[in-house]
XYZ file of C-alpha atoms in Angstrom:
767
model
C 22.424 -3.429 15.611
C 20.497 -0.950 17.650
C 23.088 0.198 20.167
C 22.000 2.361 23.084
C 25.562 2.726 24.386
C 27.940 3.207 21.452
C 28.248 2.816 17.678
C 25.520 0.835 15.820
C 27.628 -2.271 15.155
C 28.298 -5.582 16.879
C 28.535 -4.731 20.552
C 29.896 -8.176 21.352
C 33.118 -7.137 19.582
C 33.100 -3.523 20.736
C 33.848 -4.543 24.306
C 37.095 -6.373 23.422
C 40.318 -4.395 23.962
C 43.065 -4.037 21.377
C 45.698 -6.776 21.402
C 49.400 -6.823 20.513
C 50.686 -10.304 19.578
C 53.874 -11.568 21.160
C 53.789 -15.340 20.776
C 52.866 -16.136 17.149
C 49.610 -17.363 15.709
C 47.019 -17.493 18.420
C 46.742 -14.112 20.110
C 43.853 -12.716 18.064
C 41.526 -15.706 18.103
C 39.053 -14.091 20.476
C 38.520 -11.251 18.056
C 38.083 -13.569 15.097
C 35.586 -15.840 16.795
C 33.547 -12.772 17.722
C 33.673 -11.661 14.092
C 32.768 -15.190 13.051
C 29.482 -14.732 14.860
C 28.583 -11.955 12.428
C 29.309 -14.316 9.516
C 27.605 -17.465 10.700
C 24.577 -16.120 12.506
C 23.016 -15.552 9.092
C 22.925 -19.288 8.479
C 20.305 -19.991 11.117
C 17.450 -17.817 9.812
C 17.671 -19.308 6.328
C 17.294 -22.780 7.748
C 14.391 -21.731 9.899
C 12.477 -20.722 6.810
C 13.379 -23.932 5.022
C 12.014 -25.970 7.921
C 8.743 -24.069 7.904
C 8.465 -24.407 4.142
C 9.284 -28.094 3.945
C 12.618 -27.437 2.159
C 14.966 -27.557 5.154
C 18.666 -26.973 4.589
C 21.093 -28.581 7.014
C 24.554 -27.163 7.677
C 27.602 -28.645 9.370
C 30.028 -26.067 10.794
C 33.471 -27.136 12.014
C 35.671 -24.547 13.695
C 39.460 -24.949 13.949
C 39.816 -23.018 17.217
C 43.271 -21.601 17.890
C 43.384 -21.535 21.725
C 46.915 -20.468 22.483
C 47.981 -18.994 25.815
C 48.307 -15.560 24.250
C 44.524 -15.306 24.437
C 45.024 -15.027 28.192
C 48.477 -13.607 28.815
C 51.454 -12.292 26.866
C 54.971 -11.533 27.992
C 53.948 -8.328 29.742
C 50.197 -8.013 29.364
C 47.036 -9.809 30.453
C 44.006 -10.165 28.134
C 40.282 -11.048 28.300
C 40.252 -12.308 24.689
C 39.496 -15.839 25.870
C 36.381 -14.486 27.606
C 35.125 -12.768 24.450
C 35.835 -15.834 22.310
C 33.940 -18.204 24.554
C 31.049 -15.758 24.903
C 30.844 -15.581 21.088
C 30.642 -19.368 20.906
C 27.757 -19.293 23.393
C 25.884 -16.805 21.218
C 26.520 -18.857 18.078
C 25.332 -22.038 19.800
C 22.162 -20.265 20.892
C 21.372 -19.241 17.315
C 21.756 -22.655 15.675
C 18.751 -24.015 13.848
C 17.427 -27.546 14.293
C 19.284 -28.887 11.238
C 22.668 -27.409 12.254
C 25.648 -28.975 13.965
C 28.577 -27.047 15.433
C 31.869 -28.824 16.117
C 34.812 -27.162 17.851
C 38.374 -28.489 17.531
C 41.136 -26.990 19.681
C 44.915 -27.192 19.392
C 45.571 -28.496 22.872
C 43.983 -31.941 22.343
C 43.150 -34.388 19.588
C 39.580 -35.052 18.562
C 36.390 -33.060 18.786
C 36.398 -30.823 21.828
C 32.758 -29.757 21.653
C 29.785 -30.972 19.579
C 26.446 -29.154 19.598
C 23.202 -30.235 17.919
C 20.816 -27.515 16.772
C 17.892 -29.790 17.697
C 18.824 -29.598 21.400
C 17.057 -27.136 23.680
C 18.529 -23.655 23.335
C 19.412 -23.440 27.033
C 21.161 -26.798 26.802
C 23.197 -25.629 23.793
C 24.298 -22.454 25.542
C 25.125 -24.288 28.757
C 27.250 -26.870 26.934
C 29.550 -24.086 25.717
C 29.486 -22.160 28.972
C 30.442 -25.201 31.056
C 33.061 -26.535 28.598
C 36.769 -26.309 29.461
C 38.355 -25.430 26.090
C 41.881 -25.549 27.526
C 45.019 -23.693 26.391
C 47.622 -24.596 23.744
C 51.163 -23.331 23.243
C 51.364 -23.912 19.454
C 49.432 -23.276 16.239
C 49.019 -26.919 15.166
C 47.720 -27.791 11.665
C 46.323 -30.999 13.129
C 43.240 -29.122 14.301
C 42.444 -28.118 10.697
C 42.853 -31.707 9.504
C 40.503 -32.992 12.196
C 37.843 -30.357 11.447
C 38.094 -31.208 7.738
C 37.804 -34.974 8.299
C 34.625 -34.501 10.333
C 33.048 -32.634 7.419
C 33.952 -35.362 4.915
C 31.724 -37.810 6.768
C 28.895 -35.311 7.197
C 25.689 -35.690 5.146
C 24.608 -32.074 5.693
C 23.396 -30.081 2.696
C 26.072 -27.442 3.253
C 29.435 -27.832 4.973
C 31.706 -25.088 6.322
C 35.305 -25.263 7.529
C 36.236 -22.165 9.529
C 39.944 -21.544 10.194
C 40.848 -18.703 12.556
C 44.458 -17.549 12.878
C 46.627 -14.461 12.529
C 49.738 -16.106 11.141
C 51.275 -19.255 9.724
C 50.811 -22.640 11.342
C 53.984 -23.663 13.097
C 53.273 -27.247 14.131
C 51.865 -30.548 12.857
C 51.006 -33.231 15.388
C 53.389 -31.618 17.934
C 56.171 -31.619 15.318
C 57.224 -27.968 15.290
C 57.828 -27.777 11.555
C 56.206 -24.892 9.665
C 56.807 -26.436 6.229
C 54.975 -29.685 6.984
C 52.182 -27.710 8.696
C 51.696 -25.498 5.650
C 51.728 -28.514 3.345
C 48.998 -30.137 5.444
C 46.886 -26.990 5.261
C 47.255 -26.854 1.449
C 46.190 -30.480 1.192
C 43.071 -29.755 3.263
C 42.156 -26.782 1.055
C 42.467 -28.897 -2.104
C 40.266 -31.534 -0.506
C 37.606 -28.944 0.337
C 37.558 -27.771 -3.273
C 37.076 -31.332 -4.513
C 34.341 -32.149 -2.002
C 32.309 -28.929 -2.121
C 33.223 -27.719 1.366
C 33.232 -23.950 1.843
C 36.334 -22.597 3.566
C 36.326 -19.352 5.560
C 39.889 -18.302 6.422
C 39.946 -15.355 8.806
C 43.442 -13.859 8.941
C 44.842 -10.970 10.921
C 47.912 -9.151 9.588
C 49.698 -9.240 6.239
C 50.618 -12.890 6.002
C 47.840 -15.381 5.167
C 50.098 -18.372 5.072
C 49.555 -20.918 2.296
C 45.875 -20.157 1.553
C 44.842 -18.024 -1.422
C 41.350 -16.788 -2.152
C 39.428 -18.818 -4.748
C 35.791 -17.733 -4.539
C 34.811 -19.783 -7.617
C 35.595 -22.898 -5.578
C 34.273 -21.641 -2.238
C 37.563 -20.496 -0.668
C 37.260 -17.115 1.050
C 40.224 -15.300 2.542
C 39.831 -11.992 4.342
C 42.613 -9.829 5.694
C 42.008 -7.541 8.654
C 44.334 -4.760 9.746
C 44.891 -4.682 13.478
C 43.101 -1.334 13.797
C 40.076 -2.325 11.696
C 39.222 -5.879 12.665
C 35.586 -5.206 13.461
C 34.871 -3.317 10.216
C 36.670 -5.938 8.107
C 34.797 -8.812 9.695
C 31.446 -7.062 9.176
C 32.394 -6.447 5.536
C 33.220 -10.132 5.204
C 29.765 -11.042 6.476
C 28.136 -8.806 3.860
C 30.351 -10.127 1.046
C 29.991 -13.853 1.635
C 26.601 -14.481 3.207
C 24.805 -11.135 3.044
C 23.707 -9.335 6.158
C 20.742 -10.893 7.896
C 20.274 -8.188 10.502
C 17.388 -5.760 10.165
C 18.671 -2.291 9.211
C 18.982 0.627 11.591
C 15.638 2.266 12.205
C 13.617 -0.966 12.100
C 13.666 -1.289 15.887
C 12.446 1.489 18.188
C 13.317 0.193 21.652
C 12.052 3.275 23.482
C 8.537 2.922 22.065
C 8.532 -0.879 21.819
C 8.044 -0.973 18.037
C 9.568 -3.249 15.381
C 8.833 -2.411 11.726
C 8.956 -5.265 9.188
C 9.162 -4.360 5.489
C 8.383 -7.933 4.429
C 6.557 -10.882 6.030
C 8.734 -12.970 8.326
C 8.813 -16.575 9.504
C 11.520 -16.209 12.120
C 13.157 -13.403 14.111
C 16.180 -13.869 16.358
C 16.790 -11.109 18.890
C 20.224 -10.801 20.484
C 20.002 -8.270 23.350
C 23.083 -7.550 25.469
C 23.184 -5.994 28.909
C 22.776 -6.798 32.577
C 19.301 -7.988 33.635
C 17.882 -7.705 30.085
C 14.090 -8.023 29.942
C 12.497 -9.393 26.757
C 8.739 -9.856 26.245
C 6.409 -11.415 23.694
C 6.065 -10.036 20.174
C 2.696 -8.737 18.930
C 2.287 -8.892 15.139
C 0.580 -6.220 13.079
C -2.554 -8.402 12.839
C -2.787 -8.675 16.639
C -1.300 -12.157 17.193
C 1.019 -12.798 20.131
C 4.234 -14.755 19.496
C 6.259 -16.124 22.400
C 10.008 -16.716 22.144
C 12.376 -19.590 22.856
C 15.115 -17.792 24.741
C 18.327 -18.387 26.628
C 20.692 -16.281 28.707
C 24.300 -15.959 27.559
C 26.968 -14.902 30.040
C 30.727 -14.454 30.424
C 32.835 -17.310 31.829
C 34.650 -16.950 35.144
C 37.955 -18.546 34.079
C 39.617 -19.668 30.810
C 40.407 -23.175 32.009
C 40.105 -25.264 35.143
C 43.836 -25.137 35.792
C 45.072 -21.547 35.754
C 48.276 -22.114 37.740
C 50.359 -21.542 34.619
C 49.199 -17.952 34.364
C 50.157 -15.050 36.566
C 46.721 -13.494 36.078
C 43.741 -13.404 33.724
C 40.924 -10.931 33.034
C 37.132 -11.488 33.004
C 34.849 -9.165 31.053
C 31.718 -9.013 33.173
C 29.912 -6.827 30.633
C 29.440 -9.815 28.315
C 25.911 -11.009 29.071
C 22.521 -10.889 27.411
C 19.612 -12.880 25.965
C 19.070 -14.743 22.689
C 15.394 -15.157 21.734
C 13.849 -16.791 18.659
C 10.308 -15.810 17.557
C 8.909 -18.331 15.069
C 5.562 -17.658 13.346
C 4.155 -16.471 10.024
C 4.215 -12.714 10.599
C 2.793 -10.221 8.066
C 4.673 -7.052 7.174
C 3.949 -3.965 9.236
C 4.538 -2.569 12.697
C 4.947 -5.077 15.543
C 5.100 -4.520 19.273
C 7.950 -5.815 21.440
C 9.195 -4.861 24.922
C 12.959 -4.792 25.534
C 14.356 -3.485 28.792
C 17.834 -2.847 30.242
C 19.632 -3.601 26.960
C 22.836 -1.811 25.964
C 22.608 -3.115 22.390
C 20.078 -5.107 20.357
C 20.485 -6.968 17.052
C 17.527 -8.542 15.204
C 18.214 -11.236 12.597
C 15.414 -11.976 10.174
C 14.087 -14.800 8.028
C 11.707 -13.586 5.311
C 8.501 -15.496 4.656
C 7.836 -15.043 0.943
C 6.644 -16.860 -2.157
C 7.954 -16.495 -5.704
C 6.250 -16.011 -9.041
C 7.870 -17.189 -12.299
C 7.147 -15.748 -15.731
C 8.213 -16.822 -19.225
C 8.488 -14.228 -22.009
C 8.776 -15.537 -25.589
C 11.847 -13.933 -27.137
C 10.341 -13.550 -30.633
C 6.759 -12.444 -29.986
C 7.192 -10.849 -26.542
C 4.204 -12.855 -25.272
C 4.398 -13.231 -21.489
C 3.180 -16.231 -19.456
C 2.923 -16.046 -15.648
C 3.004 -19.648 -14.435
C 0.396 -20.851 -11.953
C 1.654 -23.574 -9.568
C -1.903 -24.762 -8.874
C -3.390 -24.468 -12.362
C -2.918 -25.659 -15.916
C -0.097 -23.906 -17.763
C 0.012 -23.722 -21.562
C 2.954 -22.325 -23.514
C 4.223 -22.675 -27.064
C 7.438 -24.324 -28.176
C 10.242 -21.798 -28.443
C 12.800 -19.805 -26.456
C 11.849 -17.806 -23.363
C 13.357 -15.188 -21.080
C 12.770 -16.335 -17.500
C 11.739 -13.780 -14.867
C 10.787 -13.986 -11.229
C 9.523 -11.855 -8.373
C 8.969 -12.329 -4.664
C 5.344 -12.339 -3.490
C 3.679 -11.530 -0.172
C 1.968 -14.807 0.906
C -0.701 -12.851 2.795
C -1.720 -10.539 -0.068
C -0.312 -12.157 -3.206
C 1.255 -8.815 -4.170
C 4.864 -8.446 -5.439
C 7.427 -7.232 -2.895
C 10.314 -4.884 -3.615
C 12.519 -4.576 -0.535
C 16.213 -4.238 0.240
C 15.705 -7.071 2.725
C 15.252 -9.436 -0.244
C 17.365 -7.971 -3.036
C 19.896 -8.418 -4.547
C 18.782 -12.008 -4.971
C 19.862 -14.951 -7.134
C 17.625 -17.156 -9.252
C 17.987 -20.628 -10.763
C 15.688 -22.956 -12.647
C 15.703 -26.596 -13.681
C 13.474 -27.773 -16.539
C 13.018 -31.453 -17.450
C 11.282 -32.680 -20.594
C 11.541 -36.169 -22.040
C 14.751 -36.883 -20.165
C 16.344 -33.634 -21.296
C 17.356 -31.472 -18.331
C 18.203 -27.763 -18.555
C 19.772 -25.898 -15.632
C 19.484 -22.129 -15.848
C 20.865 -19.220 -13.889
C 19.433 -15.725 -13.876
C 19.636 -14.246 -17.387
C 19.772 -17.617 -19.196
C 17.106 -18.542 -21.743
C 14.816 -21.567 -21.600
C 14.116 -23.521 -24.799
C 11.179 -25.961 -24.820
C 9.835 -28.382 -27.420
C 6.251 -29.647 -27.938
C 5.061 -31.974 -25.208
C 5.287 -31.436 -21.451
C 7.946 -29.875 -19.251
C 8.426 -29.938 -15.474
C 9.944 -26.778 -13.992
C 11.434 -26.217 -10.541
C 12.495 -22.654 -9.701
C 14.641 -21.438 -6.801
C 15.198 -17.858 -5.660
C 17.658 -17.007 -2.890
C 17.251 -13.713 -1.040
C 20.198 -11.532 -0.046
C 20.116 -13.120 3.403
C 20.421 -16.654 2.016
C 16.780 -17.764 2.308
C 15.874 -20.085 -0.562
C 12.291 -20.076 -1.852
C 11.237 -22.773 -4.298
C 8.239 -23.366 -6.545
C 7.482 -26.263 -8.876
C 5.317 -26.356 -11.992
C 4.524 -29.900 -13.028
C 3.173 -30.879 -16.421
C 3.429 -27.547 -18.216
C 1.868 -28.192 -21.623
C 3.974 -27.104 -24.591
C 2.070 -26.749 -27.878
C 3.480 -26.646 -31.393
C 5.965 -23.968 -32.312
C 4.491 -20.556 -32.959
C 4.920 -18.930 -36.350
C 4.341 -15.236 -36.799
C 1.624 -13.800 -39.045
C 1.875 -10.246 -40.310
C -1.522 -8.546 -40.071
C -2.028 -5.261 -41.948
C -5.203 -3.445 -40.900
C -4.029 0.052 -41.794
C -7.155 0.625 -43.920
C -9.200 0.672 -40.702
C -7.363 3.686 -39.286
C -9.022 7.098 -39.607
C -12.612 8.127 -38.944
C -16.054 6.636 -39.506
C -19.405 8.398 -39.188
C -22.177 6.502 -37.424
C -24.610 6.844 -40.415
C -21.956 5.245 -42.664
C -21.806 1.959 -40.726
C -24.076 0.246 -43.188
C -21.797 0.829 -46.163
C -18.393 0.632 -44.437
C -15.971 -2.258 -45.100
C -12.186 -2.536 -44.826
C -9.641 -4.875 -46.439
C -7.122 -6.616 -44.152
C -3.996 -8.336 -45.469
C -2.494 -11.370 -43.685
C 0.848 -12.904 -44.669
C 3.164 -15.546 -43.180
C 6.439 -14.589 -41.600
C 8.469 -16.843 -43.855
C 6.900 -15.327 -46.990
C 5.348 -18.584 -48.218
C 1.723 -18.812 -49.361
C -1.028 -20.239 -47.175
C -1.846 -23.851 -47.889
C -5.486 -24.853 -48.167
C -5.297 -26.423 -44.687
C -3.748 -23.308 -43.161
C -6.226 -20.941 -44.814
C -9.161 -23.083 -43.705
C -7.839 -23.098 -40.122
C -7.262 -19.330 -40.074
C -9.501 -17.346 -37.698
C -9.604 -13.553 -37.725
C -11.231 -11.478 -34.981
C -11.558 -7.743 -34.389
C -11.714 -6.522 -30.794
C -13.129 -3.008 -30.447
C -12.602 -1.248 -27.110
C -15.828 0.717 -27.696
C -17.980 -2.410 -27.888
C -18.768 -2.269 -31.607
C -18.943 -5.749 -33.155
C -17.129 -6.348 -36.432
C -17.977 -9.046 -38.951
C -15.165 -10.879 -40.738
C -15.261 -12.485 -44.177
C -12.362 -14.438 -45.646
C -11.881 -13.952 -49.367
C -11.368 -16.591 -52.017
C -7.766 -15.493 -52.360
C -5.692 -16.692 -49.307
C -4.462 -13.740 -47.290
C -7.317 -11.350 -48.121
C -9.936 -10.610 -45.457
C -12.729 -8.041 -45.324
C -14.075 -6.680 -42.048
C -17.135 -4.462 -41.452
C -18.725 -2.822 -38.394
C -22.216 -3.754 -37.189
C -24.780 -1.571 -35.424
C -25.322 -2.379 -31.755
C -28.781 -3.975 -31.438
C -29.216 -3.161 -35.118
C -29.844 0.483 -34.219
C -27.798 3.457 -35.360
C -28.891 5.487 -32.335
C -28.076 2.669 -29.853
C -24.638 2.520 -31.425
C -24.179 6.287 -31.261
C -25.332 6.579 -27.658
C -23.075 3.686 -26.605
C -19.999 4.723 -28.574
C -19.993 8.523 -28.688
C -19.480 10.713 -25.633
C -21.451 13.702 -24.327
C -24.948 12.189 -24.851
C -24.013 11.023 -28.319
C -22.843 14.457 -29.488
C -19.055 13.943 -29.239
C -16.601 11.889 -31.248
C -14.684 8.960 -29.748
C -11.422 7.231 -30.609
C -11.353 3.456 -30.187
C -8.570 0.862 -30.385
C -9.095 -1.981 -32.834
C -7.087 -5.182 -32.293
C -7.102 -7.369 -35.407
C -5.931 -10.824 -34.343
C -5.277 -13.760 -36.684
C -4.618 -17.335 -35.464
C -4.408 -20.742 -37.070
C -3.452 -24.145 -35.677
C -2.581 -26.999 -37.984
C -1.296 -30.476 -37.307
C 2.321 -29.325 -36.961
C 2.315 -25.597 -36.250
C 0.532 -22.731 -34.584
C 0.282 -19.359 -36.318
C -0.457 -16.081 -34.575
C -0.273 -12.370 -35.308
C -2.073 -9.121 -34.629
C -2.294 -5.457 -35.565
C -3.637 -2.523 -33.578
C -5.304 0.454 -35.258
C -7.167 3.495 -33.955
C -10.504 4.562 -35.425
C -12.499 7.694 -34.567
C -16.293 7.412 -34.551
C -18.129 10.601 -35.566
C -21.711 11.237 -34.337
C -24.846 12.069 -36.351
C -25.631 15.497 -34.875
C -29.152 15.658 -36.388
C -30.123 12.301 -34.916
C -28.700 13.306 -31.553
C -30.691 16.537 -31.472
C -33.939 14.766 -32.466
C -33.455 12.184 -29.732
C -32.623 14.817 -27.169
C -35.370 17.294 -28.184
C -38.129 15.856 -25.918
C -35.689 15.937 -23.028
C -34.748 19.535 -23.807
C -38.414 20.571 -24.013
C -39.249 18.873 -20.729
C -36.224 20.471 -19.110
C -37.234 23.897 -20.450
C -40.742 23.528 -19.053
C -39.386 22.504 -15.678
C -36.959 25.416 -15.631
C -39.768 27.792 -16.630
C -41.938 26.602 -13.750
C -38.976 26.894 -11.390
C -38.271 30.419 -12.663
C -41.911 31.515 -12.272
C -42.073 30.111 -8.775
C -38.741 31.672 -7.795
C -39.649 35.152 -9.141
C -43.344 35.424 -8.244
C -44.342 38.366 -6.000
C -44.444 37.339 -2.363
C -45.806 38.977 0.735
C -43.497 39.748 3.636
C -42.997 37.064 6.258
C -42.825 37.574 10.020
C -45.003 40.723 10.081
C -47.106 41.956 12.972
C -50.076 44.289 12.389
C -51.870 46.587 14.749
C -54.748 49.075 14.371
C -54.593 52.351 16.258
C -57.936 53.483 17.649
C -58.908 57.124 17.993
C -57.962 57.126 21.644
C -54.405 56.026 20.778
C -54.847 52.419 21.810
C -53.177 49.846 19.531
C -55.086 46.637 19.004
C -53.135 43.763 17.381
C -54.457 42.191 14.226
C -53.856 38.588 13.276
C -51.359 38.038 10.437
C -50.876 34.311 9.870
C -48.378 33.365 7.139
C -50.088 30.001 6.813
C -53.226 31.840 5.636
C -51.410 33.348 2.654
C -53.271 32.395 -0.497
C -51.511 31.211 -3.681
C -48.383 30.428 -1.715
C -47.221 27.356 -3.650
C -48.454 28.031 -7.149
C -45.912 29.411 -9.661
C -48.660 31.626 -11.084
C -49.924 34.909 -9.715
C -48.895 36.884 -6.624
C -49.552 35.879 -3.038
C -52.420 37.607 -1.185
C -54.019 37.564 2.256
C -57.037 39.059 4.077
C -56.586 40.701 7.461
C -59.643 40.834 9.761
C -60.113 44.398 11.048
C -62.504 43.638 13.888
C -60.664 41.870 16.707
C -62.736 39.646 18.838
C -64.607 41.529 21.584
C -64.134 44.973 20.027
C -67.593 45.478 18.501
C -68.758 47.696 21.343
C -65.894 50.167 20.982
C -65.080 49.974 17.340
C -67.901 50.227 14.850
C -66.001 49.928 11.607
C -68.184 47.164 10.315
C -71.338 48.984 11.342
C -70.371 52.311 9.853
C -68.402 51.174 6.785
C -69.430 47.583 6.186
C -65.691 46.786 5.930
C -64.754 43.775 8.070
C -61.327 43.016 6.493
C -58.628 44.417 4.259
C -56.901 42.368 1.569
C -53.285 42.719 0.509
C -51.727 41.417 -2.684
C -47.960 41.071 -3.372
C -46.267 43.223 -6.036
C -42.899 42.851 -7.720
C -39.807 43.601 -5.666
C -38.007 46.854 -6.117
C -34.434 47.352 -4.938
C -34.665 44.158 -2.926
C -37.764 45.309 -1.010
C -40.931 43.330 -0.884
C -43.951 45.372 -1.931
C -47.666 44.886 -1.615
C -50.880 46.834 -2.234
C -54.526 46.700 -1.330
C -56.335 44.108 -3.369
C -59.098 45.001 -5.772
C -61.889 43.829 -3.508
C -60.709 46.093 -0.687
C -60.204 49.064 -3.013
C -63.670 48.673 -4.467
C -65.176 48.446 -1.006
C -63.384 51.639 0.046
C -64.518 53.475 -3.075
C -68.036 52.320 -2.493
C -67.965 53.822 1.001
C -66.418 57.074 -0.266
C -69.033 57.372 -3.006
C -71.985 57.049 -0.603
C -73.749 60.390 -0.235
C -76.937 60.309 1.752
C -76.328 63.582 3.555
C -76.601 62.003 6.934
C -72.975 61.352 7.749
C -69.725 62.982 6.759
C -67.966 61.356 3.822
C -65.325 58.815 5.034
C -61.788 59.094 3.681
C -59.077 56.468 3.120
C -55.374 57.199 2.692
C -53.795 55.776 0.617
C -56.215 54.230 -1.807
C -54.795 52.234 -3.517
C -51.112 52.991 -2.888
C -48.325 50.410 -3.161
C -46.659 49.764 0.173
C -42.988 48.693 0.475
C -41.614 46.395 3.157
C -37.932 46.763 4.054
C -36.388 44.093 6.302
C -33.393 46.323 6.992
C -35.628 49.148 8.114
C -37.734 46.825 10.201
C -34.624 45.486 11.962
C -33.285 48.979 12.544
C -36.399 50.774 13.762
C -38.401 47.883 15.100
C -41.444 49.531 13.538
C -42.341 50.382 9.977
C -44.368 53.499 9.124
C -46.389 51.776 6.480
C -49.767 53.023 7.499
C -53.249 52.926 6.081
C -55.249 55.668 7.798
C -58.946 56.439 7.396
C -61.651 58.515 9.032
C -64.670 56.955 10.648
C -67.579 58.082 12.756
C -67.767 57.570 16.459
C -70.904 56.949 18.468
C -73.251 59.997 18.422
C -74.989 61.396 21.422
C -78.751 61.639 21.160
C -79.710 64.407 18.793
C -76.141 65.050 17.675
C -74.167 64.081 14.596
C -71.401 61.464 14.982
C -67.884 62.900 15.260
C -65.127 62.010 12.797
C -62.592 59.600 14.263
C -59.200 58.663 12.772
C -57.980 55.064 12.485
C -54.583 53.795 11.332
C -53.163 50.323 10.526
C -49.431 49.984 11.295
C -47.041 47.280 10.051
C -44.325 46.043 12.426
C -41.813 43.195 12.435
C -42.188 40.365 14.837
C-alpha cells in the first residue's frame, strides 16, 4: 500500500483501535474481517484474468461472521469495531469478480444473512452491504459455521472457501449454551471440508484455537495473532496462503501520477481511502486510455437498526474511499493515473502473461520448445519438463517477482494413459501421439494454461558414439586435395551395425567456416572417411573465404560430425565436435594481393607528390613603387596559377608589370621590353613558402643588362635571380613583407638631354 499518512500497510486496519475482550468469543471480529480483506482480495484478480483468457475460475466464499455485542460495547468501554468490520465487507464486495459469490452468516439469526453475486454492478454490491442490518448476537454459536459449510456443499464453484473468524472457543450450538457440543460440531464441519475439498481459513486471536488444528495438506489453515500484532500476523497469513497480490512499494508515484508495471496486466484494482478521493482514467505505456468501473465505500452510521440495548456506540468517519477496477490488456512500462485526496492507496494486480513449455531429453540433453500453433516432433523417452512466462506483446521471457515463485503442473494423455506431473517430475512418452496440457500459477494465484495437441512421438532414440578426433589439429589450404580423415561410429549398446542400420546411416560434417566436407562410408560398418572440398573448386576462393586478414591469417573452425539412422523400430543419433585450424598459403596470398599493392603504391606516390610539390603563396597582394614614391597595385590572381593541380613540377605565375592606363607615366615596356615578371615556387624551408624568378624572366633581365649600345645607361636588377621567402607569420605581424625586386630604369629625357636613372621596386604584401 502506498500510504501518504502512516505506515505502508493496510490503512483500513490501521484506523481501528486496540480492543480488550470482556465477553468471550466475539470482541475481535472487526479486526479479523479487516484482515480477511487482505487475504481474500487476491482472489478477484486471478479470476479476472481467467475470464479474459477463457479459463475462468469461480469461487464461493462463505463467512461465519461472529457479530457479538462486544463489537460495539463492553462492560466499561465503547468500540467502533463493528464499523470497521462492515466497512471491510463493503470493500470485499466491491472487489468480487463476476464468477464470485460472497455469503455472510451471522450468529444472531438462522440462514444466510447476506448474499452477493460478483456479476452484479459494483455499486449495487457495495450498497447491499452498506444498507444491510447485520444485527448483534450475545453468543458464539457453532450453528453459523454449520450453515456456512452447508451452503458450500451445494455450490458448484471451482473453488470453495469457509472462513471462520473468532478469538476463542464456540460456546453455543443452536442456542444450547454447551461448549462441548459446539466444539464437536466444529470438528465435524472441518472433517467434512477435508473430504469435500473445501478450504478452511480459521482466523484466531489469542492462545486458544479451540478444536481446529492446522492441516495444510488438506487445506486447513490456522493462524494465531497476538493482540499487539494482529495486523502484521494477518498480512503474513495473506502472503503464506494466497500470495500477495498488491503491487510493491515504489510502483505507484501518486505525486507525479505514475504507475510502473514490471509485467503486462489484464486487470488492476485500485483501493484509495480518504475523504473526497478523486480517481481518473489510466493511460497505458502505449498511449491507450482505460476507464474504470468504480464505487464509493463508506462507513455505516449505526451497527443495527435497534440500538436501544447499548448505552453508546462509536462511528469511525475516516473509513471512506473508492474501489476502481481497470480491465484491459496493458503492456509493461510506465502508466499515467491521477489520484487526488487519498490518505492511502493499494493497487492489486492481475498479470497478463503466456507460458512456454520445453522438454529436455534426460539422456541426450536434447531440448524441445513446444509450439502450441505448430507441429511438434519428439522422440520416445524420458524428459525434464520446464516452463517460463512470456510477454504476450513481445514474445520474450519475463523474470519478475510479481510472477515468481510460481507452481507448474502438466497432464499428458496418450492412448488412454494419463500422466499428471508437478514441477520437477519427469515425463515419459512412447511412440505415437501425446496430448499435453500445461498449467502455471503465478505467486498471486493467476493460472495460465497452454495445450499442445497431437505431439508426434517417434521411435525411441539410441545413442551413437562418434569419434572424429583425427580431424582435430591444423590443415594448410594447399593440402586440401590430399587431406582425408577417418571417423569411427559405434552403437551405445556395443552391438554391431546390421546391414539395414548401416544402409540407413547418414553422416554429415557441418563446418562453421563454410567449407564443404565429403563423406564416404567404408565397406566395414562403423568406418567412415571424410575429406574437405575447395569452395568453388578454387584454392584461393577457399583461402579468401576461410582465412582472415585478406587470406593471410589462420582461422579456427568448429566441425560438427553428426550421424543419424532411422530404421523400422528405432532412431539412432550421435555427434562429435572437433576444432580444426586452417593455415593460409602465404605465397598465393601475396601473388593475389600484388596488383592491389602496386596500384596502392602508385596512388600513394601520386598523393605524396601532390602533397609535397612546391606551391606559391596564397592571398598575396603586389604593388610596384614608382620613382616618385607612388605605389601602384599589381594583379595577383590565385586562379591564374599554372600547374596548380598536377602532382608534377612547381606552381608558377606571371605578374603583369604595366597596369592599365600607366603607359604615359611608366615606360618599362618601352625602355626594357619587359611587360611581366614570372615567379616559380621552390621547396619550403623551415615552414616558409619560397619562390624565385622564373627562367624566362631571368633571361629577359640578363638580355637587358647585356645590351650595350652606348646610348643609355646600363639597367640593373636586384636580385637576379634570388630566391624569395614568404612567411605567413611575418606577414600577419608586419602587414607588409620586405620581399622586394628593385631595378633601375630610365625616365623621360628632355630634348637634347640623356634620360635620368629612375628606381623601381616590387613589394609583396598580404591581403
